[in-house]
JSON list of C-alpha atoms in Angstrom, two decimals:
[
{"chain": "T", "resi": 1, "resn": "MET", "atom": "CA", "xyz": [-16.38, -36.51, 0.69]},
{"chain": "T", "resi": 2, "resn": "ALA", "atom": "CA", "xyz": [-15.79, -34.06, 3.64]},
{"chain": "T", "resi": 3, "resn": "GLU", "atom": "CA", "xyz": [-17.65, -30.62, 3.37]},
{"chain": "T", "resi": 4, "resn": "LEU", "atom": "CA", "xyz": [-15.25, -28.04, 2.42]},
{"chain": "T", "resi": 5, "resn": "LEU", "atom": "CA", "xyz": [-15.36, -24.89, 4.67]},
{"chain": "T", "resi": 6, "resn": "TYR", "atom": "CA", "xyz": [-14.78, -22.60, 1.63]},
{"chain": "T", "resi": 7, "resn": "GLN", "atom": "CA", "xyz": [-16.81, -24.06, -1.09]},
{"chain": "T", "resi": 8, "resn": "SER", "atom": "CA", "xyz": [-18.58, -21.11, -2.73]},
{"chain": "T", "resi": 9, "resn": "ASP", "atom": "CA", "xyz": [-18.73, -21.63, -6.55]},
{"chain": "T", "resi": 10, "resn": "LEU", "atom": "CA", "xyz": [-16.59, -24.83, -6.79]},
{"chain": "T", "resi": 11, "resn": "SER", "atom": "CA", "xyz": [-17.70, -27.65, -9.08]},
{"chain": "T", "resi": 12, "resn": "LEU", "atom": "CA", "xyz": [-18.22, -31.06, -7.91]},
{"chain": "T", "resi": 13, "resn": "GLU", "atom": "CA", "xyz": [-14.99, -32.08, -9.64]},
{"chain": "T", "resi": 14, "resn": "GLU", "atom": "CA", "xyz": [-12.92, -29.26, -8.03]},
{"chain": "T", "resi": 15, "resn": "LYS", "atom": "CA", "xyz": [-14.41, -30.26, -4.49]},
{"chain": "T", "resi": 16, "resn": "TYR", "atom": "CA", "xyz": [-13.57, -33.99, -5.00]},
{"chain": "T", "resi": 17, "resn": "GLU", "atom": "CA", "xyz": [-10.05, -33.11, -6.32]},
{"chain": "T", "resi": 18, "resn": "ILE", "atom": "CA", "xyz": [-9.47, -30.73, -3.36]},
{"chain": "T", "resi": 19, "resn": "ASN", "atom": "CA", "xyz": [-10.39, -33.37, -0.85]},
{"chain": "T", "resi": 20, "resn": "GLU", "atom": "CA", "xyz": [-8.02, -35.95, -2.61]},
{"chain": "T", "resi": 21, "resn": "TYR", "atom": "CA", "xyz": [-5.30, -33.40, -2.43]},
{"chain": "T", "resi": 22, "resn": "ILE", "atom": "CA", "xyz": [-5.86, -32.84, 1.29]},
{"chain": "T", "resi": 23, "resn": "LYS", "atom": "CA", "xyz": [-6.09, -36.53, 1.81]},
{"chain": "T", "resi": 24, "resn": "ILE", "atom": "CA", "xyz": [-2.63, -36.99, 0.38]},
{"chain": "T", "resi": 25, "resn": "PHE", "atom": "CA", "xyz": [-1.38, -34.08, 2.62]},
{"chain": "T", "resi": 26, "resn": "LEU", "atom": "CA", "xyz": [-2.73, -35.76, 5.73]},
{"chain": "T", "resi": 27, "resn": "ASP", "atom": "CA", "xyz": [-2.19, -39.52, 4.79]},
{"chain": "T", "resi": 28, "resn": "CYS", "atom": "CA", "xyz": [1.58, -38.65, 4.13]},
{"chain": "T", "resi": 29, "resn": "ASN", "atom": "CA", "xyz": [1.85, -36.38, 7.24]},
{"chain": "T", "resi": 30, "resn": "PHE", "atom": "CA", "xyz": [3.10, -33.59, 5.16]},
{"chain": "T", "resi": 31, "resn": "THR", "atom": "CA", "xyz": [3.52, -30.07, 6.66]},
{"chain": "T", "resi": 32, "resn": "LYS", "atom": "CA", "xyz": [3.79, -27.88, 3.40]},
{"chain": "T", "resi": 33, "resn": "HIS", "atom": "CA", "xyz": [1.57, -27.92, 0.28]},
{"chain": "T", "resi": 34, "resn": "HIS", "atom": "CA", "xyz": [4.56, -28.31, -1.98]},
{"chain": "T", "resi": 35, "resn": "GLU", "atom": "CA", "xyz": [5.40, -31.59, -0.50]},
{"chain": "T", "resi": 36, "resn": "VAL", "atom": "CA", "xyz": [1.97, -32.86, -2.06]},
{"chain": "T", "resi": 37, "resn": "ASN", "atom": "CA", "xyz": [2.82, -31.33, -5.51]},
{"chain": "T", "resi": 38, "resn": "GLN", "atom": "CA", "xyz": [6.33, -33.18, -5.34]},
{"chain": "T", "resi": 39, "resn": "TYR", "atom": "CA", "xyz": [4.80, -36.43, -4.35]},
{"chain": "T", "resi": 40, "resn": "ILE", "atom": "CA", "xyz": [1.92, -36.10, -7.09]},
{"chain": "T", "resi": 41, "resn": "THR", "atom": "CA", "xyz": [4.66, -35.40, -9.64]},
{"chain": "T", "resi": 42, "resn": "ARG", "atom": "CA", "xyz": [6.87, -38.33, -8.40]},
{"chain": "T", "resi": 43, "resn": "THR", "atom": "CA", "xyz": [3.94, -40.92, -8.35]},
{"chain": "T", "resi": 44, "resn": "GLU", "atom": "CA", "xyz": [2.74, -39.47, -11.83]},
{"chain": "T", "resi": 45, "resn": "GLN", "atom": "CA", "xyz": [-0.77, -38.82, -10.56]},
{"chain": "T", "resi": 46, "resn": "TRP", "atom": "CA", "xyz": [-1.43, -35.28, -11.96]},
{"chain": "T", "resi": 47, "resn": "ASN", "atom": "CA", "xyz": [-4.11, -36.93, -14.21]},
{"chain": "T", "resi": 48, "resn": "LYS", "atom": "CA", "xyz": [-6.21, -37.28, -11.15]},
{"chain": "T", "resi": 49, "resn": "PHE", "atom": "CA", "xyz": [-6.45, -33.57, -10.70]},
{"chain": "T", "resi": 50, "resn": "PRO", "atom": "CA", "xyz": [-7.49, -32.12, -14.06]},
{"chain": "T", "resi": 51, "resn": "SER", "atom": "CA", "xyz": [-9.70, -29.42, -12.58]},
{"chain": "T", "resi": 52, "resn": "ILE", "atom": "CA", "xyz": [-7.18, -27.88, -10.07]},
{"chain": "T", "resi": 53, "resn": "ARG", "atom": "CA", "xyz": [-3.80, -28.48, -11.53]},
{"chain": "T", "resi": 54, "resn": "SER", "atom": "CA", "xyz": [-1.62, -25.86, -13.04]},
{"chain": "T", "resi": 55, "resn": "LEU", "atom": "CA", "xyz": [1.86, -25.19, -14.52]},
{"chain": "T", "resi": 56, "resn": "ASN", "atom": "CA", "xyz": [3.40, -22.47, -12.18]},
{"chain": "T", "resi": 57, "resn": "ASP", "atom": "CA", "xyz": [6.11, -20.01, -13.05]},
{"chain": "T", "resi": 58, "resn": "HIS", "atom": "CA", "xyz": [7.89, -18.71, -9.85]},
{"chain": "T", "resi": 59, "resn": "GLY", "atom": "CA", "xyz": [10.02, -16.30, -11.96]},
{"chain": "T", "resi": 60, "resn": "LYS", "atom": "CA", "xyz": [12.43, -18.47, -13.67]},
{"chain": "T", "resi": 61, "resn": "ASN", "atom": "CA", "xyz": [10.36, -19.11, -16.70]},
{"chain": "T", "resi": 62, "resn": "THR", "atom": "CA", "xyz": [9.69, -22.73, -15.50]},
{"chain": "T", "resi": 63, "resn": "GLU", "atom": "CA", "xyz": [6.59, -24.55, -15.44]},
{"chain": "T", "resi": 64, "resn": "ILE", "atom": "CA", "xyz": [6.55, -26.61, -12.20]},
{"chain": "T", "resi": 65, "resn": "PRO", "atom": "CA", "xyz": [3.29, -28.84, -11.74]},
{"chain": "T", "resi": 66, "resn": "GLY", "atom": "CA", "xyz": [1.08, -27.43, -8.87]},
{"chain": "T", "resi": 67, "resn": "ILE", "atom": "CA", "xyz": [-2.36, -26.33, -8.31]},
{"chain": "T", "resi": 68, "resn": "LEU", "atom": "CA", "xyz": [-4.18, -23.00, -9.24]},
{"chain": "T", "resi": 69, "resn": "PRO", "atom": "CA", "xyz": [-3.78, -20.06, -7.06]},
{"chain": "T", "resi": 70, "resn": "ASN", "atom": "CA", "xyz": [-7.60, -19.84, -5.94]},
{"chain": "T", "resi": 71, "resn": "ILE", "atom": "CA", "xyz": [-7.38, -23.58, -5.05]},
{"chain": "T", "resi": 72, "resn": "PHE", "atom": "CA", "xyz": [-4.04, -23.07, -3.08]},
{"chain": "T", "resi": 73, "resn": "ALA", "atom": "CA", "xyz": [-5.98, -20.48, -1.06]},
{"chain": "T", "resi": 74, "resn": "ILE", "atom": "CA", "xyz": [-8.70, -22.85, -0.27]},
{"chain": "T", "resi": 75, "resn": "ILE", "atom": "CA", "xyz": [-6.34, -25.75, 0.73]},
{"chain": "T", "resi": 76, "resn": "CYS", "atom": "CA", "xyz": [-4.30, -23.42, 2.93]},
{"chain": "T", "resi": 77, "resn": "LYS", "atom": "CA", "xyz": [-7.69, -22.33, 4.67]},
{"chain": "T", "resi": 78, "resn": "GLU", "atom": "CA", "xyz": [-8.82, -25.83, 4.98]},
{"chain": "T", "resi": 79, "resn": "LEU", "atom": "CA", "xyz": [-5.57, -27.17, 6.55]},
{"chain": "T", "resi": 80, "resn": "LYS", "atom": "CA", "xyz": [-4.90, -24.12, 8.54]},
{"chain": "T", "resi": 81, "resn": "ILE", "atom": "CA", "xyz": [-1.40, -23.57, 6.84]},
{"chain": "T", "resi": 82, "resn": "LYS", "atom": "CA", "xyz": [0.28, -20.64, 5.28]},
{"chain": "T", "resi": 83, "resn": "GLY", "atom": "CA", "xyz": [2.42, -20.44, 1.99]},
{"chain": "T", "resi": 84, "resn": "ASP", "atom": "CA", "xyz": [5.92, -21.73, 2.41]},
{"chain": "T", "resi": 85, "resn": "GLY", "atom": "CA", "xyz": [7.65, -18.21, 2.13]},
{"chain": "T", "resi": 86, "resn": "GLY", "atom": "CA", "xyz": [9.17, -19.18, -1.20]},
{"chain": "T", "resi": 87, "resn": "THR", "atom": "CA", "xyz": [9.43, -17.38, -4.42]},
{"chain": "T", "resi": 88, "resn": "PRO", "atom": "CA", "xyz": [6.28, -15.47, -5.22]},
{"chain": "T", "resi": 89, "resn": "LEU", "atom": "CA", "xyz": [4.03, -16.91, -8.00]},
{"chain": "T", "resi": 90, "resn": "ASP", "atom": "CA", "xyz": [4.29, -14.96, -11.28]},
{"chain": "T", "resi": 91, "resn": "LYS", "atom": "CA", "xyz": [2.02, -16.95, -13.56]},
{"chain": "T", "resi": 92, "resn": "ALA", "atom": "CA", "xyz": [-0.13, -20.13, -13.29]},
{"chain": "T", "resi": 93, "resn": "LYS", "atom": "CA", "xyz": [-1.45, -21.94, -16.45]},
{"chain": "T", "resi": 94, "resn": "HIS", "atom": "CA", "xyz": [-4.13, -24.44, -16.15]},
{"chain": "T", "resi": 95, "resn": "TYR", "atom": "CA", "xyz": [-3.73, -27.53, -18.31]}
]
């Protein structure tokens, strides 16, 4: 497991899942984080991310599978990327 730059109070499970999420990003040559979310959804792998996953609402009363906001911030820092400039997140529900 790679050492996360921003690891403060993360559990071992969260660190592992973040590394796996980042591995998908890099292995698939994605450039935006939502591509990873779509890939994980399409390949039915959200069960591999129980500590960091969430159902996200971007203002349309929908629950789109994704990651928790604090994890999103860590992943953006680790990958040196920014948000996609999409609709702001209104609510995230861990599941």
